[in-house]
GROMACS .gro file of C-alpha atoms in nm:
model
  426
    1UNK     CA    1  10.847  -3.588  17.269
    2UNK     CA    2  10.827  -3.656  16.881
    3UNK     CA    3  10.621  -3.569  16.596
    4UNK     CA    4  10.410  -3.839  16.541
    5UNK     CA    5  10.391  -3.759  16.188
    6UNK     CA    6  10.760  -3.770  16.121
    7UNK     CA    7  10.783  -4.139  16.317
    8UNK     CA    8  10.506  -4.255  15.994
    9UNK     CA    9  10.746  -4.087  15.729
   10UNK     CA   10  11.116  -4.229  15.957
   11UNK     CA   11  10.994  -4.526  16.105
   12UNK     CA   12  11.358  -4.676  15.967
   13UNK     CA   13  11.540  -4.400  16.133
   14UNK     CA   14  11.341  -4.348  16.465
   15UNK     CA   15  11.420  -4.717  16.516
   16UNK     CA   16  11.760  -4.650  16.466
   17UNK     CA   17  11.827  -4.390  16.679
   18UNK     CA   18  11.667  -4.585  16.938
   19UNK     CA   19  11.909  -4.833  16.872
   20UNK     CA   20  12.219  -4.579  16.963
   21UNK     CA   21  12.052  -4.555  17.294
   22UNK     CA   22  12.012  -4.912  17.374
   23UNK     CA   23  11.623  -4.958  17.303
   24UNK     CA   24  11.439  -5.203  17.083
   25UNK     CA   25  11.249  -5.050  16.803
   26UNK     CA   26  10.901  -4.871  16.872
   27UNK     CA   27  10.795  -4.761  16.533
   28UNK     CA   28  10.565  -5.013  16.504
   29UNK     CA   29  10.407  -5.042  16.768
   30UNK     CA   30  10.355  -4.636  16.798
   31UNK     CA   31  10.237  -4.643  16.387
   32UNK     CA   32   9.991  -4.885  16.458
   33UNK     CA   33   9.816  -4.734  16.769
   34UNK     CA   34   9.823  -4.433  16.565
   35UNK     CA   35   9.636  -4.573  16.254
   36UNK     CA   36   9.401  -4.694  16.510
   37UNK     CA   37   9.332  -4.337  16.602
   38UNK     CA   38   9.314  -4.208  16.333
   39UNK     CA   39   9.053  -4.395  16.197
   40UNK     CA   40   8.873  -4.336  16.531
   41UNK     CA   41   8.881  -4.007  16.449
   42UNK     CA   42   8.770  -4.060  16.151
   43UNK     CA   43   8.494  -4.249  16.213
   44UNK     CA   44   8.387  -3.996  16.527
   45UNK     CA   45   8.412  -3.726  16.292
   46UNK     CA   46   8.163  -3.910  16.033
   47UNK     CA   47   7.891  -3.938  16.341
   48UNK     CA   48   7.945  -3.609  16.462
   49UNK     CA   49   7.865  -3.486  16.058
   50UNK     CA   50   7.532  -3.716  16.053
   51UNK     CA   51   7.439  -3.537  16.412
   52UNK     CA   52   7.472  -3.194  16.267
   53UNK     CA   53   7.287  -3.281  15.979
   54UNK     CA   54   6.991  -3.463  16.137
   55UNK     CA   55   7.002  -3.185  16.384
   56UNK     CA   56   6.907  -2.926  16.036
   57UNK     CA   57   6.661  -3.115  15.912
   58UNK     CA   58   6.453  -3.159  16.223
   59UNK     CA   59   6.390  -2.782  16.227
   60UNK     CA   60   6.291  -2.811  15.835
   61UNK     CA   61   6.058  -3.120  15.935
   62UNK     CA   62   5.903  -2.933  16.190
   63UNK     CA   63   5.846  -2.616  15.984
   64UNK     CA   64   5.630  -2.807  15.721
   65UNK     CA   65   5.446  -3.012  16.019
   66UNK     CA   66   5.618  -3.346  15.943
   67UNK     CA   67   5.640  -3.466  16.323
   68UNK     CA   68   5.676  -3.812  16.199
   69UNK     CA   69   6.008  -3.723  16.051
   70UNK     CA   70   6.136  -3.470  16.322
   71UNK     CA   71   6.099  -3.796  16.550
   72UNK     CA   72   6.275  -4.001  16.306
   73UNK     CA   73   6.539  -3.753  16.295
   74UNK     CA   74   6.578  -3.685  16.694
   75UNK     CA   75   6.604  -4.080  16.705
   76UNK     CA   76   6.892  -4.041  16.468
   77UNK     CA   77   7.048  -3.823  16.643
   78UNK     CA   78   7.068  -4.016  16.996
   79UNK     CA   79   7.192  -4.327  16.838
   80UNK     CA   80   7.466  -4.080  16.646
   81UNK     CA   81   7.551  -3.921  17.039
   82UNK     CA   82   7.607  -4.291  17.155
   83UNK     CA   83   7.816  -4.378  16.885
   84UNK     CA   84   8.047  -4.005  16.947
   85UNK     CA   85   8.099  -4.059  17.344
   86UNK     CA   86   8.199  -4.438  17.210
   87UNK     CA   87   8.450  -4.249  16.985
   88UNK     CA   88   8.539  -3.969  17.180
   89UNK     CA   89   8.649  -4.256  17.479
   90UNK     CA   90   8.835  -4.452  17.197
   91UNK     CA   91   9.033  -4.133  17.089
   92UNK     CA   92   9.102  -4.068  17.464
   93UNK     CA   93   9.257  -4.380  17.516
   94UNK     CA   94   9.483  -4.408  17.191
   95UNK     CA   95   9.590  -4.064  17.272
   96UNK     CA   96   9.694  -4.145  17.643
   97UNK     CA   97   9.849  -4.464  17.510
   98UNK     CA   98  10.049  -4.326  17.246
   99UNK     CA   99  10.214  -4.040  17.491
  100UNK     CA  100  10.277  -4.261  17.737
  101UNK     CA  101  10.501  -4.467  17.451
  102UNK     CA  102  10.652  -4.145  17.354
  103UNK     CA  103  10.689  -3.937  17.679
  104UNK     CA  104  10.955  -4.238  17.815
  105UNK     CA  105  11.143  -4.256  17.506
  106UNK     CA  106  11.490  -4.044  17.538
  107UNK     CA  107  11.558  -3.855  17.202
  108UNK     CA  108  11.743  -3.894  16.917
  109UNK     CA  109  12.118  -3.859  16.923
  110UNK     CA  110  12.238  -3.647  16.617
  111UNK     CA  111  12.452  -3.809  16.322
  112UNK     CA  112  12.819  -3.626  16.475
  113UNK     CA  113  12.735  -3.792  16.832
  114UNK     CA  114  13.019  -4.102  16.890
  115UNK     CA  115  12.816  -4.452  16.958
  116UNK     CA  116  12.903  -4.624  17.294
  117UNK     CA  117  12.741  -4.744  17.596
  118UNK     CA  118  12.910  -4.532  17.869
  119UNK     CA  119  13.183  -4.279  17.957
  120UNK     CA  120  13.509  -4.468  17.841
  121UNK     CA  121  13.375  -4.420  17.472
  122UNK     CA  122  13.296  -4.039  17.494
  123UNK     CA  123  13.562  -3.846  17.289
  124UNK     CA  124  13.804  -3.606  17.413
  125UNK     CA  125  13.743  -3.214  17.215
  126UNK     CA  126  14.012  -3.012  17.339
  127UNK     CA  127  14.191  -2.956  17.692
  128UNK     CA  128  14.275  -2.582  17.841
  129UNK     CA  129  14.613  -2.552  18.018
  130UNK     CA  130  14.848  -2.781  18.178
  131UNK     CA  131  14.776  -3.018  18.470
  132UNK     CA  132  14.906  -2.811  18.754
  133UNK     CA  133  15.179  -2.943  18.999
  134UNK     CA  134  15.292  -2.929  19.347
  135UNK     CA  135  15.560  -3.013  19.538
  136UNK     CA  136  15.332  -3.154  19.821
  137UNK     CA  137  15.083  -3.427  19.841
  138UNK     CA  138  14.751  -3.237  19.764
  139UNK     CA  139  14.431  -3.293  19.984
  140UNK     CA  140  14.095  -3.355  19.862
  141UNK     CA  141  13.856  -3.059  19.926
  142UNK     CA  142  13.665  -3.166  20.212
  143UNK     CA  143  13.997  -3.263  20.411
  144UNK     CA  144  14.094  -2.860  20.267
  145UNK     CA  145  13.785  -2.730  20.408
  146UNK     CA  146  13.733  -2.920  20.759
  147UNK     CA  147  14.101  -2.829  20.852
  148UNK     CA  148  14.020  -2.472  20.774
  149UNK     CA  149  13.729  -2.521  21.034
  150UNK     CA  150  13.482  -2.398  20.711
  151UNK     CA  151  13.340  -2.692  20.567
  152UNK     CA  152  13.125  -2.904  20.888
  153UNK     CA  153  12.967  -3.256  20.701
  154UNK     CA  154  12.873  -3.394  21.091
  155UNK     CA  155  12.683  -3.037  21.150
  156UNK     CA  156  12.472  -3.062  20.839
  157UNK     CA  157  12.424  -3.462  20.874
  158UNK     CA  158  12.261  -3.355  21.279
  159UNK     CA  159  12.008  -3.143  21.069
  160UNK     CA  160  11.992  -3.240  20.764
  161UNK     CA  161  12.131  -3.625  20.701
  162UNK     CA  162  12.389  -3.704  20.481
  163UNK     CA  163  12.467  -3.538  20.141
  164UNK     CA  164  12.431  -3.181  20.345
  165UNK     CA  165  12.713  -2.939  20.426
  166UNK     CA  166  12.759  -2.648  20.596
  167UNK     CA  167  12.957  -2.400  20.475
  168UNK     CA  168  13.148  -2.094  20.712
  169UNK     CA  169  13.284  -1.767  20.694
  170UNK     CA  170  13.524  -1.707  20.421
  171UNK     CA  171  13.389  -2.071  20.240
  172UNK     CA  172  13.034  -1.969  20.235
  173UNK     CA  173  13.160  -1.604  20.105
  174UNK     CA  174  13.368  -1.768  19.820
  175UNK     CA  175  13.090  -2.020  19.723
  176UNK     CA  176  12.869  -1.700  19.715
  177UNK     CA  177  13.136  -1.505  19.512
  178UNK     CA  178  13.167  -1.795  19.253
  179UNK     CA  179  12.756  -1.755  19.159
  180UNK     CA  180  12.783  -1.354  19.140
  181UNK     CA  181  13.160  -1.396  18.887
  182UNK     CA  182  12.952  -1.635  18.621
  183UNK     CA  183  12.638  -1.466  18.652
  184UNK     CA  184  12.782  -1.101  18.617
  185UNK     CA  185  12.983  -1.295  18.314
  186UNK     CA  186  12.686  -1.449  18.143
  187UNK     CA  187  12.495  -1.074  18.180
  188UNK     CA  188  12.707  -0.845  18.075
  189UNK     CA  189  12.951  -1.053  17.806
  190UNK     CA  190  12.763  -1.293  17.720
  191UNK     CA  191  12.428  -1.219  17.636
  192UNK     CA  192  12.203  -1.390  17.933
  193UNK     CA  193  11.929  -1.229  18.085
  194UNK     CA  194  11.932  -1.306  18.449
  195UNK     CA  195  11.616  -1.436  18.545
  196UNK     CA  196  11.497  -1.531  18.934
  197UNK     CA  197  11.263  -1.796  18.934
  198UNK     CA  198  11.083  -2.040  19.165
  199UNK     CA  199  11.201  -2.341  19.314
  200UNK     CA  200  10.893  -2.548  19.343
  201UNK     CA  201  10.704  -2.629  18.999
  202UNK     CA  202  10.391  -2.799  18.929
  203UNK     CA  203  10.446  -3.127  18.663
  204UNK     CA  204  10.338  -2.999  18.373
  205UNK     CA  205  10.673  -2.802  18.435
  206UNK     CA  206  10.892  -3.094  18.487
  207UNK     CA  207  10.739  -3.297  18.220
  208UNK     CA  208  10.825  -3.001  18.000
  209UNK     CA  209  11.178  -3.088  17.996
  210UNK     CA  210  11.162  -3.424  18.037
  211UNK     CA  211  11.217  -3.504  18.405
  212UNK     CA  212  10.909  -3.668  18.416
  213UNK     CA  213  10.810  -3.937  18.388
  214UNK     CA  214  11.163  -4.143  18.354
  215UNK     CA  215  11.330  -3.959  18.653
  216UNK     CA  216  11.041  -3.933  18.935
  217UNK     CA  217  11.232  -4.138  19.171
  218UNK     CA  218  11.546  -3.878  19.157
  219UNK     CA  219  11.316  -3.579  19.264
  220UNK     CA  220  11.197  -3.460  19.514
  221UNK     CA  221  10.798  -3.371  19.564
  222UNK     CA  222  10.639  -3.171  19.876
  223UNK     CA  223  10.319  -3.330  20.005
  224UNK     CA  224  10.116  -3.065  19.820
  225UNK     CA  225  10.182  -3.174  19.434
  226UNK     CA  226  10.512  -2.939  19.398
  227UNK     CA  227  10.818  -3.053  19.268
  228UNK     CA  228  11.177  -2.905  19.404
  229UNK     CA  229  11.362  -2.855  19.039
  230UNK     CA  230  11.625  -3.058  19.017
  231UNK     CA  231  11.805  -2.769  18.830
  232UNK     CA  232  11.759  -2.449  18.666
  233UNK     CA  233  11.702  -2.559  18.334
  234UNK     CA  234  11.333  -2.661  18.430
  235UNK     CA  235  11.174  -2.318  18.565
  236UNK     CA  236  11.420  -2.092  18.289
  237UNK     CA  237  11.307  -2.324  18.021
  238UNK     CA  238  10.947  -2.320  18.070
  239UNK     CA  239  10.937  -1.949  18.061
  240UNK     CA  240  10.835  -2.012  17.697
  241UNK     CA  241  10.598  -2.247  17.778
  242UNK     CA  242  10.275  -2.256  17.518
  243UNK     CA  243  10.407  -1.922  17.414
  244UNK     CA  244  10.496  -1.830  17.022
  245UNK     CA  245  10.777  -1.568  16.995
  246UNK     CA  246  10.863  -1.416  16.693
  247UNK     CA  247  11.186  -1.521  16.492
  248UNK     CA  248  11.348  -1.165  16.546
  249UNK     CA  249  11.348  -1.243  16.900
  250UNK     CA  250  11.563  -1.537  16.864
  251UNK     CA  251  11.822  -1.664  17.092
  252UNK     CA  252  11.648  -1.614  17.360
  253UNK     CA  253  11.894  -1.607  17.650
  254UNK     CA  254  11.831  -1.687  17.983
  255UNK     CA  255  12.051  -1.744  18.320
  256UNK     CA  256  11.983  -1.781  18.708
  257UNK     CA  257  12.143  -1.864  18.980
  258UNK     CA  258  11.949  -2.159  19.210
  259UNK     CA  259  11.937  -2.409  19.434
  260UNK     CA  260  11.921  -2.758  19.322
  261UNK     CA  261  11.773  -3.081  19.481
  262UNK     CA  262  11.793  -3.421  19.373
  263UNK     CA  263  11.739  -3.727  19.574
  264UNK     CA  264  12.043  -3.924  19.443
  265UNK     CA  265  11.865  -4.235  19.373
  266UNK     CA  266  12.082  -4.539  19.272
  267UNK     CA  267  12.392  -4.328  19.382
  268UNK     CA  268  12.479  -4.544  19.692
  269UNK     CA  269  12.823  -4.554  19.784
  270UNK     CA  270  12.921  -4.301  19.541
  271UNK     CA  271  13.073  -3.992  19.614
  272UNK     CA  272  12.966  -3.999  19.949
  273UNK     CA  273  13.207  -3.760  20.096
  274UNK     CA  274  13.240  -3.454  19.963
  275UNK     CA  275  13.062  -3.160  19.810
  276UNK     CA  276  13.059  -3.367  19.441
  277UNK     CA  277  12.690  -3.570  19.475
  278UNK     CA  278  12.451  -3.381  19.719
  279UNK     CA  279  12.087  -3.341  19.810
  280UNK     CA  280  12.047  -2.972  19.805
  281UNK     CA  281  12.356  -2.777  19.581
  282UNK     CA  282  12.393  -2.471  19.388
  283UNK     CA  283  12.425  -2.358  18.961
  284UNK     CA  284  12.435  -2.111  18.764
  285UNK     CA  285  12.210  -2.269  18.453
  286UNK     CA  286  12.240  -2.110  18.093
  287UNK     CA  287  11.909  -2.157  17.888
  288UNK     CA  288  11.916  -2.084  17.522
  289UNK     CA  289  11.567  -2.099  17.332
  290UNK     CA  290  11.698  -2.110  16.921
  291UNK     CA  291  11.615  -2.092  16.578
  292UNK     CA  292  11.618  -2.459  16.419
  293UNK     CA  293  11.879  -2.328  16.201
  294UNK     CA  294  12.094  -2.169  16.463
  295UNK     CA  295  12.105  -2.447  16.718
  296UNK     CA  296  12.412  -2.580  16.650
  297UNK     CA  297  12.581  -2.267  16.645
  298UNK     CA  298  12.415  -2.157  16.970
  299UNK     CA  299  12.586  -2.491  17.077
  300UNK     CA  300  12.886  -2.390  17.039
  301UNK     CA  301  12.852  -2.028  17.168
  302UNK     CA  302  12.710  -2.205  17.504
  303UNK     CA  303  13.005  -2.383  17.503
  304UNK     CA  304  13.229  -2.134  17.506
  305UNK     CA  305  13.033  -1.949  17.772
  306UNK     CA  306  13.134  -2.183  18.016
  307UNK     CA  307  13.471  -2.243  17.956
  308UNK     CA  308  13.579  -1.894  17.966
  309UNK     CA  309  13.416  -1.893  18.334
  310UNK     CA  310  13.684  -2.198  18.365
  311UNK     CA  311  13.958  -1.997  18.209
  312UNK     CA  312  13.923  -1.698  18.374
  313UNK     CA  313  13.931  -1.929  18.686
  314UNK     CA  314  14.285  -2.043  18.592
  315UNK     CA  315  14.137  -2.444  18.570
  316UNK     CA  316  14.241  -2.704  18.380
  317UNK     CA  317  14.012  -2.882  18.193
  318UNK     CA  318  13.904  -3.044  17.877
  319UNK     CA  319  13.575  -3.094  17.704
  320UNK     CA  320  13.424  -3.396  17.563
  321UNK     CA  321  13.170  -3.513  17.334
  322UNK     CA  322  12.934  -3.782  17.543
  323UNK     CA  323  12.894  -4.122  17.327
  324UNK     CA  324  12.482  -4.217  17.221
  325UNK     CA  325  12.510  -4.392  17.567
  326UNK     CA  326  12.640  -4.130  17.805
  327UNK     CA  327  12.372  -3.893  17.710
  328UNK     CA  328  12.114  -3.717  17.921
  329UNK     CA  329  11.764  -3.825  17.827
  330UNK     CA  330  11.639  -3.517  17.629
  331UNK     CA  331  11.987  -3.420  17.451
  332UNK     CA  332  12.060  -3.472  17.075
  333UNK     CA  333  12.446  -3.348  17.182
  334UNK     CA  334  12.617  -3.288  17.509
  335UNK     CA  335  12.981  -3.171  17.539
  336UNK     CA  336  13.059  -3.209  17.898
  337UNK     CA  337  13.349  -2.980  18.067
  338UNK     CA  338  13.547  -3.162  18.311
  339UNK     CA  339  13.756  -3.032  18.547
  340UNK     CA  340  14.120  -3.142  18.704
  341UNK     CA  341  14.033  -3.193  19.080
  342UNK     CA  342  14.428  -3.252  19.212
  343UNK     CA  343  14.298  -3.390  19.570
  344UNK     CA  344  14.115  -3.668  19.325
  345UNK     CA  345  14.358  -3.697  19.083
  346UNK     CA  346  14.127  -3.716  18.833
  347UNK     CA  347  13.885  -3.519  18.574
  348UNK     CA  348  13.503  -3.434  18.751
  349UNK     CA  349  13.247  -3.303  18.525
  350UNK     CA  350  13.137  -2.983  18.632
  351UNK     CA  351  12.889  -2.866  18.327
  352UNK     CA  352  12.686  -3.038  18.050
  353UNK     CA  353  12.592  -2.865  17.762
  354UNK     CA  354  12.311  -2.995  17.572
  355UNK     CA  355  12.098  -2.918  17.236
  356UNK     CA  356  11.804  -3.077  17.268
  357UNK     CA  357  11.649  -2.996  16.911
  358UNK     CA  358  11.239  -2.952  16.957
  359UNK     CA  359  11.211  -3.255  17.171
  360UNK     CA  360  11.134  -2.996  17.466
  361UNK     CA  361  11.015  -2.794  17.288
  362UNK     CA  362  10.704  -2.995  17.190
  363UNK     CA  363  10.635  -3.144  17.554
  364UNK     CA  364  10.585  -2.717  17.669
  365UNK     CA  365  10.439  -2.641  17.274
  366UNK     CA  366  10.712  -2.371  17.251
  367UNK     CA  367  10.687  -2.225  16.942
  368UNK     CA  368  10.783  -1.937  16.690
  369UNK     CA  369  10.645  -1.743  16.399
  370UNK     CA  370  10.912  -1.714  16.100
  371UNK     CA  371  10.967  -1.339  16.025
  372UNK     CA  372  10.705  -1.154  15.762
  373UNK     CA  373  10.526  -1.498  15.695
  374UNK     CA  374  10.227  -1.712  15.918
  375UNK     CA  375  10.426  -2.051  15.936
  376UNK     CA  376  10.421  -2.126  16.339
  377UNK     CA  377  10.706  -2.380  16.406
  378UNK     CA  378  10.860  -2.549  16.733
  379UNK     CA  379  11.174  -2.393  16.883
  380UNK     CA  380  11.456  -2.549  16.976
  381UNK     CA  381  11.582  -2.558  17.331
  382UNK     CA  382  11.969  -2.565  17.521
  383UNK     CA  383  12.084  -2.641  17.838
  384UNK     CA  384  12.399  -2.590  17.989
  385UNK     CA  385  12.567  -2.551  18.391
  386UNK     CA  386  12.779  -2.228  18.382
  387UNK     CA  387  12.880  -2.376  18.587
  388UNK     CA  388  12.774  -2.606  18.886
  389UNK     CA  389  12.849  -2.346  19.197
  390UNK     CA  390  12.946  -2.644  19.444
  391UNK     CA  391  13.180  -2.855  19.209
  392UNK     CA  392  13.356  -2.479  19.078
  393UNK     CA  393  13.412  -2.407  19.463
  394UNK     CA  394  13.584  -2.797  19.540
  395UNK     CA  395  13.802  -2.726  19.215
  396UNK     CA  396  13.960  -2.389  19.316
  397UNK     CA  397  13.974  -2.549  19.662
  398UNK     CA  398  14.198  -2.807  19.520
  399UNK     CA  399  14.352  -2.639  19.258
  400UNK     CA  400  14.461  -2.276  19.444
  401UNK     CA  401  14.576  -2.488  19.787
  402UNK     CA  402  14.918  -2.436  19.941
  403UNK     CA  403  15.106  -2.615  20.172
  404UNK     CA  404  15.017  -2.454  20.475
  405UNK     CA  405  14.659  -2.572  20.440
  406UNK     CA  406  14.586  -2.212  20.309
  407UNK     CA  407  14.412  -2.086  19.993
  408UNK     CA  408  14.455  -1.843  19.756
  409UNK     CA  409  14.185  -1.653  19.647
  410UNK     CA  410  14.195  -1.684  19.241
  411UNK     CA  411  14.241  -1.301  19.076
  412UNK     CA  412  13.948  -1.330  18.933
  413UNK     CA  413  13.722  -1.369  19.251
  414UNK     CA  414  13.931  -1.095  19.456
  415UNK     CA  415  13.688  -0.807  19.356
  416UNK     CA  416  13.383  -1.049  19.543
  417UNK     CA  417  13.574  -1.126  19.815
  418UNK     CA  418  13.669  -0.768  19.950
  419UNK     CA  419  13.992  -0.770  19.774
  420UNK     CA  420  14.091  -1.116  20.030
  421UNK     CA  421  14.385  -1.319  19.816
  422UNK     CA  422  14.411  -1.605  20.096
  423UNK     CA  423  14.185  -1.790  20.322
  424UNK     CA  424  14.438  -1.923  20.577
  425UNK     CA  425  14.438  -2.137  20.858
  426UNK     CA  426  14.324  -2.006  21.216
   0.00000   0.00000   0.00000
């Protein structure tokens, strides 16, 4: 959401930005509804004035026996409550038109983000280690995991549908191993406070970071009103909801370990084998709640979380900047991490990292008080996977297989999986 304000001072530069994304200009439009409101108000404000003087002078009327005056007065007054409920209604609907405009527009991309309209105009950051080789033809995970009898797509599809799995024995230990590795990372290096939260939110939640409205149709919603979150970013992140913390509180760290649901809408024919585009899946989410000034810089840091659960994992991978069309709807920068999947032959993304300025921020009126002073600003909000639990799990699956069908059990997960190096074949 945007300041209103700032749109009437950067109508030029709102417009433009709107341009990276793709959209025709809304400045206009948005200025003008707003002038009409605020003359509304104006105008309701001028009645209300007239009713609350009218309403003094009848008491002053009566107290010197004019009653022809009170009545002229109380007369005044009715017409003056007609003309408020006529304003009050006006205000209603400029207000509900004006955030409707605003609540589907995606933000602003920042000055450093590349312009493009998709994923072959993103820019490459760095890359972390060398491709890895082998001296067989490597399998994709899913062919890894149902010859290992671990990984059952038909079992989950009986129950479930498709976009399910069911995960066994040693696979469902390493997927939970995976989630306790980052999380004990994020907690005890990095600076996280793990955080369990629920699953189903009410939509004052998901409008909060900007799931709704645009992305309804990709969620899913129990008959009751709830929504199932998408991700962890929408419960962690409205833990500051129409709160003001105080500057000396700031980063505000959070991390959690959930289940994720997403309906996959206008994903057909994608990914449709596989653990890569699911219904229900798992993440570790990294939520950072920042000083203006330090948001970049938390950026950065958030970054870095997540690759070093990479590293550790011994995975290649690079990171990328995401081009002003490649962006998620809320994020002013996103550098994705994308891992080498051998079975694929190809780089999968397996976290975004986004800085989303106060554009949250102001749809949960999340704000802070500046240290020793009264001046009440907006926060600014992060988001980043650290990583997806599901994608990290197909990655070491392709990346620590062996010829024998086997896999070994990366160093780094050996303390969560009872000291096990392999998961072989029975």
């Amino acid at each position: 959401m945007f300041d209103i304000k700032w749109i009437r001072k950067n109508s030029q530069e709102f417009d433009a930005g709107l341009a990276l994304r793709g959209l025709e200009p809304h400045a206009r439009e948005v200025v003008a509804l707003d002038f009409e409101r605020r003359n509304a108000i104006a105008k309701l404000q001028e009645a209300q004035g007239k009713r609350n003087e009218a309403a003094r002078q009848i008491g002053k009327a009566k107290g010197v026996g004019d009653d022809k005056l009170a009545q002229k007065l109380i007369d005044e007054i009715a017409d003056q409550k007609d003309l408020i409920r006529a304003g009050e209604e006006i205000e209603r609907r400029l207000n509900h038109e004006i955030g409707d405009i605003l609540a589907a527009i995606p933000n602003i991309p920042f000055s450093d983000v590349p312009k493009g309209g998709g994923e072959e105009d993103n820019q490459l950051v760095r890359t972390q280690g060398e491709i890895p080789t082998f001296d067989f033809e490597p399998k994709q995970h899913f062919e890894i995991g149902e010859d290992l009898g671990k990984m059952d797509f038909d079992l989950a599809s009986k129950m479930s549908g498709s976009r399910f799995v069911v995960l066994r024995a040693e696979l469902a230990r390493l997927e939970r191993a995976l989630a306790a590795f980052m999380l004990d990372m994020h907690t005890s290096e990095h600076g996280y406070e793990e955080i369990n939260v629920p699953l189903l939110v009410r939509d004052d939640a998901v409008f909060g970071t900007a799931q709704l409205p645009k992305f309804a149709e990709d969620l899913f919603r129990t008959e009751d009103g709830y929504w199932l979150i998408p991700t962890g970013e929408v419960p962690l992140a409205n833990l500051v909801r129409e709160q003001i913390v105080e500057e000396r509180q700031l980063p505000l760290r959070f991390t959690a370990h959930t289940s994720c649901f997403r309906s996959e809408a206008g994903s057909a024919g994608r990914d449709t084998r596989g653990m890569i585009r699911q219904h229900q899946f798992s993440k570790v989410e990294m939520i950072s709640i920042a000083h203006p000034d330090k948001s970049n810089d938390e950026h950065e840091h958030m970054t870095k979380c997540a690759e070093e659960v990479l590293k550790r994992l011994g995975l290649h991978y690079r990171v990328m900047l995401l081009c002003t069309g490649d962006m998620g709807f809320a994020a002013r920068r996103t550098f994705d991490l994308e891992v080498w999947l051998p079975g694929q032959d190809t780089y999968r993304e397996i976290s975004s990292i986004s800085v989303c300025g106060d554009f949250q921020a102001r749809r949960m009126n999340a704000r802070f008080r500046a240290d020793g002073q009264k001046d009440i600003g907006f926060v600014h909000t992060l988001n980043g996977s650290g990583l997806a639990v599901g994608r990290t799990l197909v990655a070491v699956l392709e990346n620590y297989q062996q010829a024998d069908g086997s896999i070994l059990v990366p160093k780094a997960l050996q303390p969560y999986m009872n000291g096990l190096e392999k998961i072989g074949v029975k």
